[in-house]
mmCIF file of C-alpha atoms in Angstrom:
data_model
loop_
_atom_site.group_PDB
_atom_site.id
_atom_site.type_symbol
_atom_site.label_atom_id
_atom_site.label_comp_id
_atom_site.label_asym_id
_atom_site.label_seq_id
_atom_site.Cartn_x
_atom_site.Cartn_y
_atom_site.Cartn_z
ATOM 1 C CA UNK E 1 0.128 -0.057 -0.203
ATOM 2 C CA UNK E 2 1.670 3.360 -0.802
ATOM 3 C CA UNK E 3 0.137 6.813 0.240
ATOM 4 C CA UNK E 4 -0.462 10.303 -2.058
ATOM 5 C CA UNK E 5 -0.259 13.431 -0.361
ATOM 6 C CA UNK E 6 -1.176 16.168 -2.666
ATOM 7 C CA UNK E 7 0.141 19.733 -0.234
ATOM 8 C CA UNK E 8 1.560 22.120 -3.298
ATOM 9 C CA UNK E 9 -0.142 24.590 -1.473
ATOM 10 C CA UNK E 10 1.045 26.434 1.407
ATOM 11 C CA UNK E 11 -2.162 28.042 2.496
ATOM 12 C CA UNK E 12 -3.169 31.247 2.752
ATOM 13 C CA UNK E 13 -6.642 31.294 4.141
ATOM 14 C CA UNK E 14 -4.078 30.463 6.748
ATOM 15 C CA UNK E 15 -1.694 33.287 6.894
ATOM 16 C CA UNK E 16 0.647 34.219 8.911
ATOM 17 C CA UNK E 17 1.268 30.454 10.150
ATOM 18 C CA UNK E 18 1.773 29.870 7.094
ATOM 19 C CA UNK E 19 4.322 32.257 5.446
ATOM 20 C CA UNK E 20 7.560 30.054 7.428
ATOM 21 C CA UNK E 21 5.160 26.421 7.317
ATOM 22 C CA UNK E 22 3.329 25.238 4.902
ATOM 23 C CA UNK E 23 0.155 24.607 6.954
ATOM 24 C CA UNK E 24 0.403 20.133 6.740
ATOM 25 C CA UNK E 25 3.190 21.099 8.589
ATOM 26 C CA UNK E 26 1.324 23.237 11.820
ATOM 27 C CA UNK E 27 1.196 21.510 14.278
ATOM 28 C CA UNK E 28 -1.870 19.930 16.068
ATOM 29 C CA UNK E 29 -2.155 18.366 19.590
ATOM 30 C CA UNK E 30 2.387 19.274 19.041
ATOM 31 C CA UNK E 31 1.747 16.762 16.108
ATOM 32 C CA UNK E 32 1.927 18.083 12.046
ATOM 33 C CA UNK E 33 -1.469 18.005 10.059
ATOM 34 C CA UNK E 34 0.546 15.643 7.896
ATOM 35 C CA UNK E 35 1.731 13.122 10.233
ATOM 36 C CA UNK E 36 -1.276 12.633 12.024
ATOM 37 C CA UNK E 37 -3.637 12.466 8.158
ATOM 38 C CA UNK E 38 -1.184 9.359 8.201
ATOM 39 C CA UNK E 39 -1.100 7.826 11.116
ATOM 40 C CA UNK E 40 -4.822 7.928 10.938
ATOM 41 C CA UNK E 41 -4.830 5.873 8.016
ATOM 42 C CA UNK E 42 -2.365 3.725 8.996
ATOM 43 C CA UNK E 43 -4.868 2.840 10.843
ATOM 44 C CA UNK E 44 -7.584 2.536 9.174
ATOM 45 C CA UNK E 45 -6.213 0.771 6.800
ATOM 46 C CA UNK E 46 -4.353 -1.858 8.528
ATOM 47 C CA UNK E 47 -1.855 -2.957 5.812
ATOM 48 C CA UNK E 48 1.845 -2.008 5.909
ATOM 49 C CA UNK E 49 3.160 1.321 3.857
ATOM 50 C CA UNK E 50 5.585 0.785 1.561
ATOM 51 C CA UNK E 51 5.699 3.985 1.180
ATOM 52 C CA UNK E 52 4.272 8.251 1.269
ATOM 53 C CA UNK E 53 4.404 9.517 -1.658
ATOM 54 C CA UNK E 54 3.750 13.889 -0.310
ATOM 55 C CA UNK E 55 3.802 16.648 -3.723
ATOM 56 C CA UNK E 56 4.942 19.850 -2.934
ATOM 57 C CA UNK E 57 5.918 23.110 -4.034
ATOM 58 C CA UNK E 58 9.835 23.618 -5.034
ATOM 59 C CA UNK E 59 9.891 26.092 -2.932
ATOM 60 C CA UNK E 60 8.623 24.517 0.224
ATOM 61 C CA UNK E 61 12.849 24.451 0.437
ATOM 62 C CA UNK E 62 14.927 21.455 1.613
ATOM 63 C CA UNK E 63 14.071 21.772 5.245
ATOM 64 C CA UNK E 64 10.103 21.236 4.721
ATOM 65 C CA UNK E 65 11.210 17.938 2.986
ATOM 66 C CA UNK E 66 13.343 16.604 5.343
ATOM 67 C CA UNK E 67 10.508 17.199 8.190
ATOM 68 C CA UNK E 68 8.168 14.956 5.580
ATOM 69 C CA UNK E 69 10.794 12.018 4.944
ATOM 70 C CA UNK E 70 11.174 12.405 8.686
ATOM 71 C CA UNK E 71 7.350 11.721 9.241
ATOM 72 C CA UNK E 72 7.102 8.714 6.614
ATOM 73 C CA UNK E 73 10.618 7.001 8.368
ATOM 74 C CA UNK E 74 8.472 7.210 12.137
ATOM 75 C CA UNK E 75 5.854 5.674 10.903
ATOM 76 C CA UNK E 76 8.855 2.469 8.801
ATOM 77 C CA UNK E 77 8.143 3.426 5.901
ATOM 78 C CA UNK E 78 10.004 5.966 2.289
ATOM 79 C CA UNK E 79 9.362 8.970 1.809
ATOM 80 C CA UNK E 80 9.374 10.514 -1.711
ATOM 81 C CA UNK E 81 8.915 14.083 -2.737
ATOM 82 C CA UNK E 82 6.982 15.446 -6.355
ATOM 83 C CA UNK E 83 7.101 18.376 -7.724
ATOM 84 C CA UNK E 84 3.522 20.909 -9.121
ATOM 85 C CA UNK E 85 4.819 24.348 -8.772
ATOM 86 C CA UNK E 86 1.919 24.586 -12.062
ATOM 87 C CA UNK E 87 -1.966 25.127 -10.116
ATOM 88 C CA UNK E 88 -3.674 22.456 -12.351
ATOM 89 C CA UNK E 89 -6.189 21.079 -10.574
ATOM 90 C CA UNK E 90 -6.122 18.235 -8.071
ATOM 91 C CA UNK E 91 -5.737 15.476 -11.147
ATOM 92 C CA UNK E 92 -2.659 16.635 -11.980
ATOM 93 C CA UNK E 93 -1.101 17.155 -8.314
ATOM 94 C CA UNK E 94 -1.470 13.437 -7.986
ATOM 95 C CA UNK E 95 -0.415 12.788 -11.710
ATOM 96 C CA UNK E 96 3.229 14.497 -9.879
ATOM 97 C CA UNK E 97 3.715 11.807 -8.500
ATOM 98 C CA UNK E 98 2.927 9.073 -11.508
ATOM 99 C CA UNK E 99 6.183 7.014 -11.024
ATOM 100 C CA UNK E 100 4.443 6.109 -7.196
ATOM 101 C CA UNK E 101 1.282 5.013 -8.907
ATOM 102 C CA UNK E 102 1.203 1.749 -8.330
ATOM 103 C CA UNK E 103 -0.380 -1.445 -6.245
ATOM 104 C CA UNK E 104 -3.394 0.183 -4.240
ATOM 105 C CA UNK E 105 -3.080 3.497 -3.404
ATOM 106 C CA UNK E 106 -4.055 5.961 -1.080
ATOM 107 C CA UNK E 107 -4.875 9.078 -2.003
ATOM 108 C CA UNK E 108 -4.889 11.980 0.646
ATOM 109 C CA UNK E 109 -5.268 15.623 1.045
ATOM 110 C CA UNK E 110 -3.368 17.566 3.700
ATOM 111 C CA UNK E 111 -5.905 20.075 5.599
ATOM 112 C CA UNK E 112 -8.343 17.398 6.535
ATOM 113 C CA UNK E 113 -7.648 15.350 10.139
ATOM 114 C CA UNK E 114 -10.141 12.298 10.496
ATOM 115 C CA UNK E 115 -11.515 9.740 13.181
ATOM 116 C CA UNK E 116 -12.745 6.356 11.601
ATOM 117 C CA UNK E 117 -13.304 3.165 13.135
ATOM 118 C CA UNK E 118 -14.604 0.954 10.062
ATOM 119 C CA UNK E 119 -13.190 -1.620 8.114
ATOM 120 C CA UNK E 120 -11.888 -1.235 4.237
ATOM 121 C CA UNK E 121 -13.252 -2.498 1.831
ATOM 122 C CA UNK E 122 -9.657 -4.150 -0.601
ATOM 123 C CA UNK E 123 -12.206 -5.854 -2.967
ATOM 124 C CA UNK E 124 -14.133 -2.241 -3.813
ATOM 125 C CA UNK E 125 -12.519 -0.405 -7.391
ATOM 126 C CA UNK E 126 -12.334 2.464 -4.579
ATOM 127 C CA UNK E 127 -13.728 3.529 -1.555
ATOM 128 C CA UNK E 128 -14.193 7.063 -1.265
ATOM 129 C CA UNK E 129 -14.500 8.538 2.785
ATOM 130 C CA UNK E 130 -17.554 10.754 3.365
ATOM 131 C CA UNK E 131 -19.008 11.664 6.789
ATOM 132 C CA UNK E 132 -22.789 12.730 6.787
ATOM 133 C CA UNK E 133 -23.342 16.820 7.693
ATOM 134 C CA UNK E 134 -25.921 18.682 7.736
ATOM 135 C CA UNK E 135 -25.609 21.946 4.226
ATOM 136 C CA UNK E 136 -24.924 19.082 1.810
ATOM 137 C CA UNK E 137 -25.197 22.090 -0.688
ATOM 138 C CA UNK E 138 -21.513 23.259 1.240
ATOM 139 C CA UNK E 139 -19.748 19.852 -0.753
ATOM 140 C CA UNK E 140 -19.235 17.646 -3.066
ATOM 141 C CA UNK E 141 -21.765 15.045 -2.069
ATOM 142 C CA UNK E 142 -21.846 10.583 -3.078
ATOM 143 C CA UNK E 143 -24.730 9.400 -3.612
ATOM 144 C CA UNK E 144 -26.095 5.613 -2.636
ATOM 145 C CA UNK E 145 -27.892 2.790 -4.598
ATOM 146 C CA UNK E 146 -29.556 0.059 -2.326
ATOM 147 C CA UNK E 147 -26.573 -1.920 -2.382
ATOM 148 C CA UNK E 148 -24.202 0.637 -0.353
ATOM 149 C CA UNK E 149 -22.562 1.262 -3.714
ATOM 150 C CA UNK E 150 -21.423 5.196 -4.510
ATOM 151 C CA UNK E 151 -23.663 5.730 -8.168
ATOM 152 C CA UNK E 152 -23.311 9.244 -8.406
ATOM 153 C CA UNK E 153 -20.722 12.559 -7.289
ATOM 154 C CA UNK E 154 -22.501 16.124 -7.164
ATOM 155 C CA UNK E 155 -20.765 19.011 -6.485
ATOM 156 C CA UNK E 156 -22.276 21.427 -4.393
ATOM 157 C CA UNK E 157 -25.731 20.038 -4.331
ATOM 158 C CA UNK E 158 -28.777 23.011 -4.512
ATOM 159 C CA UNK E 159 -30.813 20.465 -3.973
ATOM 160 C CA UNK E 160 -31.183 17.509 -1.607
ATOM 161 C CA UNK E 161 -29.213 14.779 -3.196
ATOM 162 C CA UNK E 162 -27.343 13.521 -0.207
ATOM 163 C CA UNK E 163 -25.812 14.433 2.583
ATOM 164 C CA UNK E 164 -22.637 12.138 2.138
ATOM 165 C CA UNK E 165 -19.697 15.351 1.684
ATOM 166 C CA UNK E 166 -15.989 13.523 0.224
ATOM 167 C CA UNK E 167 -13.792 14.641 2.790
ATOM 168 C CA UNK E 168 -10.614 14.385 0.163
ATOM 169 C CA UNK E 169 -9.426 10.510 0.552
ATOM 170 C CA UNK E 170 -9.832 8.256 -0.951
ATOM 171 C CA UNK E 171 -8.282 4.158 -1.489
ATOM 172 C CA UNK E 172 -8.447 2.954 -5.308
ATOM 173 C CA UNK E 173 -7.393 -0.754 -5.556
ATOM 174 C CA UNK E 174 -5.345 -0.082 -8.894
ATOM 175 C CA UNK E 175 -2.602 2.703 -8.830
ATOM 176 C CA UNK E 176 -1.921 1.910 -12.232
ATOM 177 C CA UNK E 177 -5.626 2.707 -13.847
ATOM 178 C CA UNK E 178 -5.764 5.798 -11.859
ATOM 179 C CA UNK E 179 -3.015 7.097 -13.130
ATOM 180 C CA UNK E 180 -4.313 6.427 -17.071
ATOM 181 C CA UNK E 181 -7.001 7.968 -16.521
ATOM 182 C CA UNK E 182 -5.521 11.053 -14.836
ATOM 183 C CA UNK E 183 -3.058 10.696 -17.511
ATOM 184 C CA UNK E 184 -6.030 10.844 -20.421
ATOM 185 C CA UNK E 185 -7.207 14.165 -18.672
ATOM 186 C CA UNK E 186 -3.120 15.732 -19.618
ATOM 187 C CA UNK E 187 -4.486 14.234 -22.724
ATOM 188 C CA UNK E 188 -7.238 15.095 -24.193
ATOM 189 C CA UNK E 189 -7.383 18.985 -22.372
ATOM 190 C CA UNK E 190 -10.147 17.747 -19.947
ATOM 191 C CA UNK E 191 -10.452 20.484 -17.806
ATOM 192 C CA UNK E 192 -13.397 22.449 -15.599
ATOM 193 C CA UNK E 193 -12.724 26.259 -13.854
ATOM 194 C CA UNK E 194 -8.542 25.843 -16.469
ATOM 195 C CA UNK E 195 -7.676 23.289 -14.109
ATOM 196 C CA UNK E 196 -7.776 19.159 -13.971
ATOM 197 C CA UNK E 197 -10.357 17.548 -11.886
ATOM 198 C CA UNK E 198 -10.160 14.211 -9.734
ATOM 199 C CA UNK E 199 -13.859 13.904 -10.103
ATOM 200 C CA UNK E 200 -13.540 13.492 -14.239
ATOM 201 C CA UNK E 201 -11.474 11.007 -13.583
ATOM 202 C CA UNK E 202 -13.635 8.956 -10.753
ATOM 203 C CA UNK E 203 -16.719 9.147 -13.135
ATOM 204 C CA UNK E 204 -14.557 8.079 -15.933
ATOM 205 C CA UNK E 205 -13.970 5.311 -13.537
ATOM 206 C CA UNK E 206 -17.656 4.570 -12.747
ATOM 207 C CA UNK E 207 -18.787 4.936 -16.101
ATOM 208 C CA UNK E 208 -16.089 1.964 -17.042
ATOM 209 C CA UNK E 209 -18.450 0.007 -14.209
ATOM 210 C CA UNK E 210 -15.277 0.081 -11.245
ATOM 211 C CA UNK E 211 -17.351 -0.364 -7.884
ATOM 212 C CA UNK E 212 -17.029 2.825 -5.705
ATOM 213 C CA UNK E 213 -18.281 2.110 -1.638
ATOM 214 C CA UNK E 214 -18.568 4.777 0.653
ATOM 215 C CA UNK E 215 -16.410 4.604 4.079
ATOM 216 C CA UNK E 216 -18.047 6.717 6.719
ATOM 217 C CA UNK E 217 -15.676 8.108 9.630
ATOM 218 C CA UNK E 218 -16.772 9.366 12.197
ATOM 219 C CA UNK E 219 -15.773 13.080 12.908
ATOM 220 C CA UNK E 220 -13.706 15.029 9.942
ATOM 221 C CA UNK E 221 -11.730 18.114 10.626
ATOM 222 C CA UNK E 222 -10.728 21.076 8.751
ATOM 223 C CA UNK E 223 -8.149 23.077 8.629
ATOM 224 C CA UNK E 224 -8.318 25.797 7.018
ATOM 225 C CA UNK E 225 -8.152 29.456 8.610
ATOM 226 C CA UNK E 226 -7.469 30.581 11.608
ATOM 227 C CA UNK E 227 -10.211 29.975 13.863
ATOM 228 C CA UNK E 228 -11.778 26.710 12.262
ATOM 229 C CA UNK E 229 -7.830 24.947 13.525
ATOM 230 C CA UNK E 230 -7.507 26.319 16.541
ATOM 231 C CA UNK E 231 -10.909 24.435 16.800
ATOM 232 C CA UNK E 232 -9.741 21.429 15.356
ATOM 233 C CA UNK E 233 -6.744 21.609 18.128
ATOM 234 C CA UNK E 234 -9.619 21.442 20.398
ATOM 235 C CA UNK E 235 -10.850 18.455 19.439
ATOM 236 C CA UNK E 236 -8.263 16.119 18.662
ATOM 237 C CA UNK E 237 -6.989 16.833 22.554
ATOM 238 C CA UNK E 238 -10.252 15.778 23.187
ATOM 239 C CA UNK E 239 -10.208 12.180 21.560
ATOM 240 C CA UNK E 240 -6.150 12.144 22.244
ATOM 241 C CA UNK E 241 -7.142 12.403 26.080
ATOM 242 C CA UNK E 242 -9.797 9.504 25.459
ATOM 243 C CA UNK E 243 -7.158 7.759 24.085
ATOM 244 C CA UNK E 244 -5.591 7.758 26.730
ATOM 245 C CA UNK E 245 -2.007 9.832 25.311
ATOM 246 C CA UNK E 246 -0.028 11.220 27.754
ATOM 247 C CA UNK E 247 -0.013 15.077 26.465
ATOM 248 C CA UNK E 248 2.034 17.016 29.219
ATOM 249 C CA UNK E 249 5.394 16.577 29.368
ATOM 250 C CA UNK E 250 7.370 15.377 31.924
ATOM 251 C CA UNK E 251 10.466 18.484 31.506
ATOM 252 C CA UNK E 252 7.296 21.251 32.227
ATOM 253 C CA UNK E 253 8.381 24.126 34.430
ATOM 254 C CA UNK E 254 5.719 24.723 36.825
ATOM 255 C CA UNK E 255 5.788 27.482 39.283
ATOM 256 C CA UNK E 256 2.271 29.347 40.901
ATOM 257 C CA UNK E 257 0.631 27.412 37.768
ATOM 258 C CA UNK E 258 -2.431 25.586 36.745
ATOM 259 C CA UNK E 259 -3.280 23.528 33.526
ATOM 260 C CA UNK E 260 -7.138 22.609 32.777
ATOM 261 C CA UNK E 261 -6.958 19.299 30.875
ATOM 262 C CA UNK E 262 -7.282 18.132 27.919
ATOM 263 C CA UNK E 263 -4.028 19.759 26.543
ATOM 264 C CA UNK E 264 -0.235 19.415 24.940
ATOM 265 C CA UNK E 265 2.363 20.722 26.644
ATOM 266 C CA UNK E 266 5.536 20.173 24.570
ATOM 267 C CA UNK E 267 9.368 19.615 26.258
ATOM 268 C CA UNK E 268 11.039 22.162 28.400
ATOM 269 C CA UNK E 269 7.680 24.863 28.472
ATOM 270 C CA UNK E 270 8.371 26.703 31.561
ATOM 271 C CA UNK E 271 4.620 27.596 33.306
ATOM 272 C CA UNK E 272 5.086 31.510 36.050
ATOM 273 C CA UNK E 273 1.501 32.363 37.246
ATOM 274 C CA UNK E 274 -0.150 30.810 34.284
ATOM 275 C CA UNK E 275 -4.230 29.273 33.860
ATOM 276 C CA UNK E 276 -3.531 27.276 31.254
ATOM 277 C CA UNK E 277 -6.667 25.247 29.511
ATOM 278 C CA UNK E 278 -8.199 23.618 28.374
ATOM 279 C CA UNK E 279 -7.763 22.614 24.966
ATOM 280 C CA UNK E 280 -4.634 24.420 24.672
ATOM 281 C CA UNK E 281 -1.688 23.364 22.994
ATOM 282 C CA UNK E 282 1.921 24.494 23.569
ATOM 283 C CA UNK E 283 4.991 24.178 21.629
ATOM 284 C CA UNK E 284 8.400 23.223 22.189
ATOM 285 C CA UNK E 285 9.693 25.834 24.498
ATOM 286 C CA UNK E 286 7.802 28.206 24.926
ATOM 287 C CA UNK E 287 7.521 30.274 27.902
ATOM 288 C CA UNK E 288 3.793 31.765 29.323
ATOM 289 C CA UNK E 289 4.311 33.748 32.737
ATOM 290 C CA UNK E 290 1.264 35.976 34.702
ATOM 291 C CA UNK E 291 -1.241 35.216 31.640
ATOM 292 C CA UNK E 292 -4.019 32.958 30.909
ATOM 293 C CA UNK E 293 -5.599 30.858 28.195
ATOM 294 C CA UNK E 294 -8.313 28.407 26.717
ATOM 295 C CA UNK E 295 -9.016 27.073 23.767
ATOM 296 C CA UNK E 296 -5.785 28.717 21.679
ATOM 297 C CA UNK E 297 -2.943 26.750 19.609
ATOM 298 C CA UNK E 298 0.353 28.429 20.653
ATOM 299 C CA UNK E 299 4.029 26.574 18.351
ATOM 300 C CA UNK E 300 8.047 26.745 19.657
ATOM 301 C CA UNK E 301 9.466 29.264 21.537
ATOM 302 C CA UNK E 302 6.943 31.610 21.973
ATOM 303 C CA UNK E 303 6.950 33.940 24.653
ATOM 304 C CA UNK E 304 3.439 35.440 26.220
ATOM 305 C CA UNK E 305 3.139 37.331 29.280
ATOM 306 C CA UNK E 306 0.716 39.428 31.107
ATOM 307 C CA UNK E 307 -2.010 37.518 28.514
ATOM 308 C CA UNK E 308 -5.087 36.950 28.359
ATOM 309 C CA UNK E 309 -6.370 35.028 25.774
ATOM 310 C CA UNK E 310 -9.153 33.007 24.595
ATOM 311 C CA UNK E 311 -9.345 31.043 20.494
ATOM 312 C CA UNK E 312 -5.879 32.398 20.128
ATOM 313 C CA UNK E 313 -3.059 31.173 17.349
ATOM 314 C CA UNK E 314 0.762 31.834 17.927
ATOM 315 C CA UNK E 315 3.678 31.504 15.971
ATOM 316 C CA UNK E 316 7.210 30.096 16.191
ATOM 317 C CA UNK E 317 9.338 32.402 17.936
ATOM 318 C CA UNK E 318 6.336 34.824 18.644
ATOM 319 C CA UNK E 319 6.714 37.716 21.528
ATOM 320 C CA UNK E 320 2.936 38.147 23.112
ATOM 321 C CA UNK E 321 3.027 40.805 25.742
ATOM 322 C CA UNK E 322 -0.235 41.671 26.456
ATOM 323 C CA UNK E 323 0.745 45.223 27.687
ATOM 324 C CA UNK E 324 1.940 45.976 24.925
ATOM 325 C CA UNK E 325 1.801 49.860 23.781
ATOM 326 C CA UNK E 326 5.192 49.340 21.818
ATOM 327 C CA UNK E 327 4.233 46.521 18.347
ATOM 328 C CA UNK E 328 5.638 45.085 15.584
ATOM 329 C CA UNK E 329 3.505 43.338 13.626
ATOM 330 C CA UNK E 330 4.365 40.944 9.913
ATOM 331 C CA UNK E 331 2.665 40.986 6.215
ATOM 332 C CA UNK E 332 -1.064 38.805 7.337
ATOM 333 C CA UNK E 333 -0.629 39.222 11.363
ATOM 334 C CA UNK E 334 -4.557 39.803 13.533
ATOM 335 C CA UNK E 335 -5.066 41.480 16.343
ATOM 336 C CA UNK E 336 -8.660 41.165 17.710
#
């Protein structure tokens, strides 16, 4: 089994946090989004993973590439880097990893996290992972027949046809078949809105009689902008606490400080006259003094003093003083 992870977009809706770190490497409860994604996929498919192929923009740089390869190696497999330097659509992005598309594969977009408890139907030609949603008009959805097979894909339906939204994770029994269908779109210039779309390849496969079934997830968490990313961090902390994971490092230094779970506290964090939690992640090396923080996501080596924060997201090496009188704020920064 191989996992293909398109992640060429840096994540403009999550600026300024993605100006220096691509969105898939933003930590959620102490681990990068893409790390948690591939870990959870590995649990669901319950098969050996031969390779994880990451599709990035070449401008991400060697440090990001090394981080991604390390994520793959931490799961006991090989990491491969491919480049998509032009935003030509989902089908084009996946095809950039065509050399890795053989045998069974999972394609997963790197801005999605999920919780699922289902067995992968490896007899199907494809499994499309879906989540029941209240407002299907905002999503691409699948329509099922009485055999629980997918018979149609509908993009943002104006009238109700289904409430099963496509979350952006797909299993294909044959990577070679998907590769051929994607190549057909490129060779024949099959575009919508100027881009090559995966859904066109799926439709062609369905028309040829291939069997598609849904894989229904219990939770679907987005990391599209600051507010939903902070919410996703809170939800993930709750899941991890329920699973019995140890979230607070033994190296945390506390002076007159309280931690209200669930919280993730990284290595060498210092807390003084502080109340942290619930639903807070503090990255390695962060210092919090004379402050209260809840429902927030703070990355590594930040310094926060005299603050009362709720629904906040603070980046690496940031310095925040709640009693500030002098300010130096870069592009896309927000104070509310």
